[in-house]
mmCIF file of C-alpha atoms and ligand atoms in Angstrom:
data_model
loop_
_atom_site.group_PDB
_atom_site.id
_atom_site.type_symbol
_atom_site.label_atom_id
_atom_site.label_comp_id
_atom_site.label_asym_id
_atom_site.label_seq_id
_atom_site.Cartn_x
_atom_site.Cartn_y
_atom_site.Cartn_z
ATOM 1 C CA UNK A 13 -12.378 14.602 36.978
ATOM 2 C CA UNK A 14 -10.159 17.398 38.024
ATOM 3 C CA UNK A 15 -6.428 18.090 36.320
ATOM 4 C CA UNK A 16 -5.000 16.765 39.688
ATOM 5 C CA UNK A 17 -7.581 13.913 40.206
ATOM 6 C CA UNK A 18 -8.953 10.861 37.370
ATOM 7 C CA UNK A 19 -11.010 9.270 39.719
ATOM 8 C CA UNK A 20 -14.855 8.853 39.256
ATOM 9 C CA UNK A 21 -17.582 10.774 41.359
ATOM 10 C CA UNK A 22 -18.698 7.801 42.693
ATOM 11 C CA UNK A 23 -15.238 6.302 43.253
ATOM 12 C CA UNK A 24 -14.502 8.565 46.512
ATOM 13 C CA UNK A 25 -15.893 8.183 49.226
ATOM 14 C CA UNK A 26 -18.249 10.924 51.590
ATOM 15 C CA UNK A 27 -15.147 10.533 54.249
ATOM 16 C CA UNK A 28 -10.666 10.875 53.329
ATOM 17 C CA UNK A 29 -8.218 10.266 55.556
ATOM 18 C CA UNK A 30 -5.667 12.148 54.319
ATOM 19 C CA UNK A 31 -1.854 11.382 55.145
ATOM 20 C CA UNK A 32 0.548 13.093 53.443
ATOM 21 C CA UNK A 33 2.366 10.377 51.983
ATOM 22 C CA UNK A 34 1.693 8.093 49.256
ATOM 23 C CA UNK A 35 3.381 5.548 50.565
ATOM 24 C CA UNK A 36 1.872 6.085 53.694
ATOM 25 C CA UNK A 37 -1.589 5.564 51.678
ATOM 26 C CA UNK A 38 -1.014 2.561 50.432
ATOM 27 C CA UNK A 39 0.143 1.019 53.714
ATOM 28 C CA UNK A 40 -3.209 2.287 55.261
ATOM 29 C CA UNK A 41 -5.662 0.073 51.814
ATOM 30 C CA UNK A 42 -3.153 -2.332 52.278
ATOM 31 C CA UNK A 43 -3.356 -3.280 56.119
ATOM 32 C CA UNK A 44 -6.742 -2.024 57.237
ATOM 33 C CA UNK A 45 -9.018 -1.620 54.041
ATOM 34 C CA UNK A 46 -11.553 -4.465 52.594
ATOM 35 C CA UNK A 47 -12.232 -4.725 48.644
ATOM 36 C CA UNK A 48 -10.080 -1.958 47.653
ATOM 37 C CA UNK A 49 -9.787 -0.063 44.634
ATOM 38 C CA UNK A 50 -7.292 2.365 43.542
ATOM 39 C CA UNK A 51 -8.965 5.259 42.065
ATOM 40 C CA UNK A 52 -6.549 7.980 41.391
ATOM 41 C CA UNK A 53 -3.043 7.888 40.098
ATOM 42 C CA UNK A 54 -2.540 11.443 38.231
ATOM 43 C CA UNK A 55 1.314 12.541 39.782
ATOM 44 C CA UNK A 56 1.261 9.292 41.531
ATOM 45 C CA UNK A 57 -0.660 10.761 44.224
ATOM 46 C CA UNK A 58 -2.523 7.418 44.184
ATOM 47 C CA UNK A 59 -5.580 7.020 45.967
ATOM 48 C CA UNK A 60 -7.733 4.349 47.167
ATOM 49 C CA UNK A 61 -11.190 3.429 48.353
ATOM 50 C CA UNK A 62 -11.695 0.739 50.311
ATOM 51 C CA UNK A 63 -14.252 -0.503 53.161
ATOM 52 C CA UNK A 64 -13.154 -0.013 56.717
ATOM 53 C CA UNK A 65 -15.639 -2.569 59.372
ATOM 54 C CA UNK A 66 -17.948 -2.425 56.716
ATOM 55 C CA UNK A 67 -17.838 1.291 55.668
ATOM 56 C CA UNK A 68 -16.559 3.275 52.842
ATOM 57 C CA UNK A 69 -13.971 5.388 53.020
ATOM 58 C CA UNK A 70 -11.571 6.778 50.920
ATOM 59 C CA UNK A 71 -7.502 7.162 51.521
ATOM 60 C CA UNK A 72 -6.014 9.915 49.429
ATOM 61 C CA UNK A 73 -2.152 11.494 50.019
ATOM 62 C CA UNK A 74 -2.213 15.477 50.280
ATOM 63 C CA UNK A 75 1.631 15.897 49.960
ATOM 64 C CA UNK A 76 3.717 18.182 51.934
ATOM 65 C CA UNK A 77 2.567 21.886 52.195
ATOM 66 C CA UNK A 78 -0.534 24.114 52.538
ATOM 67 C CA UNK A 79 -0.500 24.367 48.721
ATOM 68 C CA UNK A 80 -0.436 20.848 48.060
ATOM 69 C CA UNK A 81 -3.364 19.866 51.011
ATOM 70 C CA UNK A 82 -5.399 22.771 49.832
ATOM 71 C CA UNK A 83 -5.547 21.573 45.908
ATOM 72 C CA UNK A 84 -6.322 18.085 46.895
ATOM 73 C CA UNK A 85 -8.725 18.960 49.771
ATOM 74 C CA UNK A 86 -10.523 21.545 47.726
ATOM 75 C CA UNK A 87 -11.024 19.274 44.921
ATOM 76 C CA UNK A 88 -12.288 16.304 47.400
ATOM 77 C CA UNK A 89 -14.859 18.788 48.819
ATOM 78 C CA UNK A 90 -15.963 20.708 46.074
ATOM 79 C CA UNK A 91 -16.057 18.205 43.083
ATOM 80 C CA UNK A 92 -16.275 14.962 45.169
ATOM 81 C CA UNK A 93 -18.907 15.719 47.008
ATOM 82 C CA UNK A 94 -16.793 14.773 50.280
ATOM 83 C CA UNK A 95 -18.155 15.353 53.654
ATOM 84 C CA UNK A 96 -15.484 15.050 56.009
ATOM 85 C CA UNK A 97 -11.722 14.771 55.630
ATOM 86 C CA UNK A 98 -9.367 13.745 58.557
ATOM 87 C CA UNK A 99 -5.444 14.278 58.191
ATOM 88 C CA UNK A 100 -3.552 11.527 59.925
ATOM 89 C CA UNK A 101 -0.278 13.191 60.064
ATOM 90 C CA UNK A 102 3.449 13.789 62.198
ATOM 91 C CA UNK A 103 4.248 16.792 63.759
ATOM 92 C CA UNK A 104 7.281 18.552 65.929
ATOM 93 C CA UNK A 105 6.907 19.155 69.298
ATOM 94 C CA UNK A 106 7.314 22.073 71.044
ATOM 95 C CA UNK A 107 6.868 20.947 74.861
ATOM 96 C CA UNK A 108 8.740 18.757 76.827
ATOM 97 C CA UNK A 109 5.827 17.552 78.214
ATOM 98 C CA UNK A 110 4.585 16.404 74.833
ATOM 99 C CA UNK A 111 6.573 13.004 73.521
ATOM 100 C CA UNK A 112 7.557 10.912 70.569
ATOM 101 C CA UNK A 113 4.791 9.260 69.719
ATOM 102 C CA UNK A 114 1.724 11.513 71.493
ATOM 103 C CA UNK A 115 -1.189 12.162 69.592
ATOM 104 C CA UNK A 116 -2.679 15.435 68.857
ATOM 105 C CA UNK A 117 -5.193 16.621 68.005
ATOM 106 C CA UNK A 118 -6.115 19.819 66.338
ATOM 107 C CA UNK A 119 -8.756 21.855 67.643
ATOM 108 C CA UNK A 120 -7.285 24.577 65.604
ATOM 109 C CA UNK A 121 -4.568 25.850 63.540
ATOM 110 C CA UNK A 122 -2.444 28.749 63.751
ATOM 111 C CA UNK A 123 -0.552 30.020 60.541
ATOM 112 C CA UNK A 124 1.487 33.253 59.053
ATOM 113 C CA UNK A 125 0.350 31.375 55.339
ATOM 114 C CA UNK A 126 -0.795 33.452 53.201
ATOM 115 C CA UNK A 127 -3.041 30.781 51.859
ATOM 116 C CA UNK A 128 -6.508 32.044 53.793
ATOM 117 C CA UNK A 129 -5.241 35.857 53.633
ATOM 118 C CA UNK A 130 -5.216 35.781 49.792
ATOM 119 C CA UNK A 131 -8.921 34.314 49.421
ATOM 120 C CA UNK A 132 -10.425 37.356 52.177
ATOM 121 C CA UNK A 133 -9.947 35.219 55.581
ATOM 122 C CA UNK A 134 -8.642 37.880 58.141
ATOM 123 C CA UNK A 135 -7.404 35.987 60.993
ATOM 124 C CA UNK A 136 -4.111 33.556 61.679
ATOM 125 C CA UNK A 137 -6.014 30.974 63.174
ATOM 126 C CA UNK A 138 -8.813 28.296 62.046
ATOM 127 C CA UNK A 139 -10.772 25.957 64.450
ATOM 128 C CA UNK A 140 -11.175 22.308 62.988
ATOM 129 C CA UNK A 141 -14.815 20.289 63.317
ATOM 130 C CA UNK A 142 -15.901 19.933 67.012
ATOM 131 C CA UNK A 143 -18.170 16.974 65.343
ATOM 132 C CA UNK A 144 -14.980 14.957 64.258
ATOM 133 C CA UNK A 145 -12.913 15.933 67.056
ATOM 134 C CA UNK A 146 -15.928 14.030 69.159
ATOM 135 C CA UNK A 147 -16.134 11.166 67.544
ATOM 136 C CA UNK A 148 -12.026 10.695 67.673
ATOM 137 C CA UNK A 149 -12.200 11.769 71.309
ATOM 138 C CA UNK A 150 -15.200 9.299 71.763
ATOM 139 C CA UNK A 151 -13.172 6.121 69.966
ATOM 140 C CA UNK A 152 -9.632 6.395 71.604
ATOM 141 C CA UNK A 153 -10.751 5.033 74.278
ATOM 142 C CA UNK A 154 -7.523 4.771 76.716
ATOM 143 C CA UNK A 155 -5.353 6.062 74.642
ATOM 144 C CA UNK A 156 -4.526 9.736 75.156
ATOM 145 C CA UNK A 157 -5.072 12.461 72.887
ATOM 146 C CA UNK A 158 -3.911 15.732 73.532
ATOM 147 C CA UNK A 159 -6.451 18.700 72.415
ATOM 148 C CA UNK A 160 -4.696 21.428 71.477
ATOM 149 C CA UNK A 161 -3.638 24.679 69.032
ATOM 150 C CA UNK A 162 -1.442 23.620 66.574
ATOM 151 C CA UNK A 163 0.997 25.815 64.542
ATOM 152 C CA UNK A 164 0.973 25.206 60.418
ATOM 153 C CA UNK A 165 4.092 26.230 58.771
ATOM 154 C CA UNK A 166 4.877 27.118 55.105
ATOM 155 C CA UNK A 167 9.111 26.993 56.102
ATOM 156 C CA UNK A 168 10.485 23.473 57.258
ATOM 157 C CA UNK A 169 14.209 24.826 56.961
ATOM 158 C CA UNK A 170 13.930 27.712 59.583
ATOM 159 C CA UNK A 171 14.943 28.347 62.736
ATOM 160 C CA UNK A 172 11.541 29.350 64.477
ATOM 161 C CA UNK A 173 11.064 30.954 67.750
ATOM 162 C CA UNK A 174 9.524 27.968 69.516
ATOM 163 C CA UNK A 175 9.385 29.574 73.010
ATOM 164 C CA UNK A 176 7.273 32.447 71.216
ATOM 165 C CA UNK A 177 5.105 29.640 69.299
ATOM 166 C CA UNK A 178 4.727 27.954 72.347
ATOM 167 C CA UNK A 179 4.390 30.495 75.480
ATOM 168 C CA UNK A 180 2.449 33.468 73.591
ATOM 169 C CA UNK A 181 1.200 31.614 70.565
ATOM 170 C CA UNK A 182 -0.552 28.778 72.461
ATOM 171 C CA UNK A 183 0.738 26.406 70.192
ATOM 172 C CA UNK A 184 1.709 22.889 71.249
ATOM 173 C CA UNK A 185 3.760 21.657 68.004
ATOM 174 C CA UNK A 186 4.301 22.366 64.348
ATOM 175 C CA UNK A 187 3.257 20.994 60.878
ATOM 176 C CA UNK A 188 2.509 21.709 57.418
ATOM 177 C CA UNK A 189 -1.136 21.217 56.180
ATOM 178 C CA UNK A 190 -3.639 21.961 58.614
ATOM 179 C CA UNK A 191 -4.575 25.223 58.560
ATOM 180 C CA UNK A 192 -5.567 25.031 54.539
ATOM 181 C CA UNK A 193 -7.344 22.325 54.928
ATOM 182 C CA UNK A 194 -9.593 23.391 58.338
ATOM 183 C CA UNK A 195 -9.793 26.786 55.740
ATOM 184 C CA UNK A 196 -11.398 24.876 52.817
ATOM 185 C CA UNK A 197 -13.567 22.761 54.802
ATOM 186 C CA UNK A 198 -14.982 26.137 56.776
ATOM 187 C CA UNK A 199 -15.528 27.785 53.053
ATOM 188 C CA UNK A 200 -17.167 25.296 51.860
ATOM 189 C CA UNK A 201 -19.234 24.188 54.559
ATOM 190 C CA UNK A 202 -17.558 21.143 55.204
ATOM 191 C CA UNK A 203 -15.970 18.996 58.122
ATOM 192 C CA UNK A 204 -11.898 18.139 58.233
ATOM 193 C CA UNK A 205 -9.502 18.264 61.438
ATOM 194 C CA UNK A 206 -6.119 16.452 62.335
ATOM 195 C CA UNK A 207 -4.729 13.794 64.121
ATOM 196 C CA UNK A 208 -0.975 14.304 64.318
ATOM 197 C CA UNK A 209 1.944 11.899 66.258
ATOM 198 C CA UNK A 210 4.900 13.557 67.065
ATOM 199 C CA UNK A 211 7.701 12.339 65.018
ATOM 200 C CA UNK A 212 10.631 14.777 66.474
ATOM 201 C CA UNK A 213 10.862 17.135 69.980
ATOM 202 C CA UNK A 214 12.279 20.687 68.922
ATOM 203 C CA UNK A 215 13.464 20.961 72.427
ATOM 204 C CA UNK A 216 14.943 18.059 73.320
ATOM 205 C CA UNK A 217 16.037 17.277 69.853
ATOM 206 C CA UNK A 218 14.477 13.599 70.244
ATOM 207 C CA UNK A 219 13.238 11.825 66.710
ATOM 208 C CA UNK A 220 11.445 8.901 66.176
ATOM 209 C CA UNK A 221 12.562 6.061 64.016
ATOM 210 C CA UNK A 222 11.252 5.449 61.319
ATOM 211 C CA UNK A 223 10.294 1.905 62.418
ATOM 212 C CA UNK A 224 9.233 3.329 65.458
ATOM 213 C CA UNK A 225 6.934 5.983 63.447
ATOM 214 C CA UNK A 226 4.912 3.374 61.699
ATOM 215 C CA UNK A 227 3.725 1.607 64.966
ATOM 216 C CA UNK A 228 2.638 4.523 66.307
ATOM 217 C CA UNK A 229 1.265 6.023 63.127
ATOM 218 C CA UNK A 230 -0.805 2.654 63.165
ATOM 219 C CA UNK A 231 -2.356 3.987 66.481
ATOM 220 C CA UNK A 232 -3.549 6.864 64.469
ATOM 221 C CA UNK A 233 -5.021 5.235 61.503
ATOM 222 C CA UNK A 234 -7.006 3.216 63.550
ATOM 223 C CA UNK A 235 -8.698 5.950 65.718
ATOM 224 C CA UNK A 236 -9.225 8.010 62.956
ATOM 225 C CA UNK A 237 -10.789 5.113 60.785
ATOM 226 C CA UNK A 238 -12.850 4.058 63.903
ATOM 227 C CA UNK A 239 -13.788 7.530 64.124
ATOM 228 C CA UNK A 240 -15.246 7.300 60.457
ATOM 229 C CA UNK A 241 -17.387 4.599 61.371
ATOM 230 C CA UNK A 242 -18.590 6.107 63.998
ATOM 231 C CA UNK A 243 -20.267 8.801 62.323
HETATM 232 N N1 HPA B 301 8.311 21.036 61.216
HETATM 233 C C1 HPA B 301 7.326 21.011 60.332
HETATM 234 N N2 HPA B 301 6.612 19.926 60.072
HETATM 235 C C2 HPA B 301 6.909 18.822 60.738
HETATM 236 C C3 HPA B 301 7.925 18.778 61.681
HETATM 237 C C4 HPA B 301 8.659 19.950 61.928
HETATM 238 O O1 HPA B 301 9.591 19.989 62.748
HETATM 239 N N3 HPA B 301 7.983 17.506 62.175
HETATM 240 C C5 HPA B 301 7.004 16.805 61.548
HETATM 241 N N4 HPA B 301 6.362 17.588 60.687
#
């Protein structure tokens, strides 16, 4: 047990999908999870485990924020014993050419956190695991997946220089988690990456309902827990 974590060793699974909302969770050991058990509740950042075509897997909420993700991932890895972690997320979009609803996915994460900085990492950007992006390449089938850089921000409320992000950065949209997580998994030898559907354009000003979001996060779920299986 960890101060942010009751469950049992043996109640988490080797492989998370991590959304960042509880709620979001739930939904996911509610609609696509066999014999599930819920297995953390500590700051009601309840978790569950759950069998997925057969195979465990564990569904666990990181919250909003590098320093949220990065307690809860840590944890997972280090004192869980957990192998691989996949955020299922939503992200901003800073293309045109990239829609509501696309999916990305991270190859790797570019940040101005401090969270990497602090522990001795000297660079802005993190790849994710080329072994899970496979296997979610290999399982969505005809549904298309955009590989791409990613930007991780600490600030929602700011008004960021997308064209700079976007034209010299390399970065195709924005979110808040990534980039501690792909950090924690590379220090501690482990595997995570992201799946993220845009929920709002930043140029065209275009947002998603939030009906509309849960359809397409659905998608998501479902290539990432295929993906699981798969490995
Ligand atoms: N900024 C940061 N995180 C996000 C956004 C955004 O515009 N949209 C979805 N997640």
């Amino acid at each position: 047990m960890t101060p942010h974590n009751e469950a049992k060793i043996g109640d988490i699974a080797k492989n998370v999908l991590m959304p960042g909302d509880p709620l979001r969770a739930k939904h996911i050991a509610d609609t696509f999870l066999d014999d599930v058990k819920l297995v953390n509740t500590v700051r009601n950042m309840n978790a569950y485990t759950g069998k997925y075509k057969g195979k465990m897997v564990t569904i666990m909420p990181s919250g909003m924020g590098c320093a949220s993700i990065g307690i809860y991932s840590y944890e997972l890895f280090k004192f869980y014993d957990v192998d691989n972690i996949i955020r299922i997320g939503t992200a901003g979009s800073y293309s045109k050419d990239l829609d509501l609803y696309d999916l990305v996915l991270a190859e790797e994460s570019y940040s101005l956190s401090s969270y990497a900085k602090i522990q001795g990492y000297d660079s802005n950007i993190i790849k994710s695991s080329e072994i899970l992006n496979k296997k979610i390449i290999d399982v969505s089938n005809d549904k298309k997946v955009t590989k791409a850089r990613i930007h991780t921000t600490d600030v929602f409320y700011f008004d960021e220089d997308i064209s700079d992000l976007y034209n010299n950065k390399k970065c195709v949209c924005t979110e808040m988690e990534s980039f501690a997580l792909f950090y924690n998994a590379l220090k501690l030898n482990k595997n995570a990456t992201s799946i993220l559907t845009i929920s709002d354009n930043l140029v065209t000003n275009k947002r998603a309902s939030i009906e509309e979001r849960q359809t397409a996060f659905d998608d998501m779920i479902k290539i990432a827990l295929d993906a699981i299986v798969n490995l």
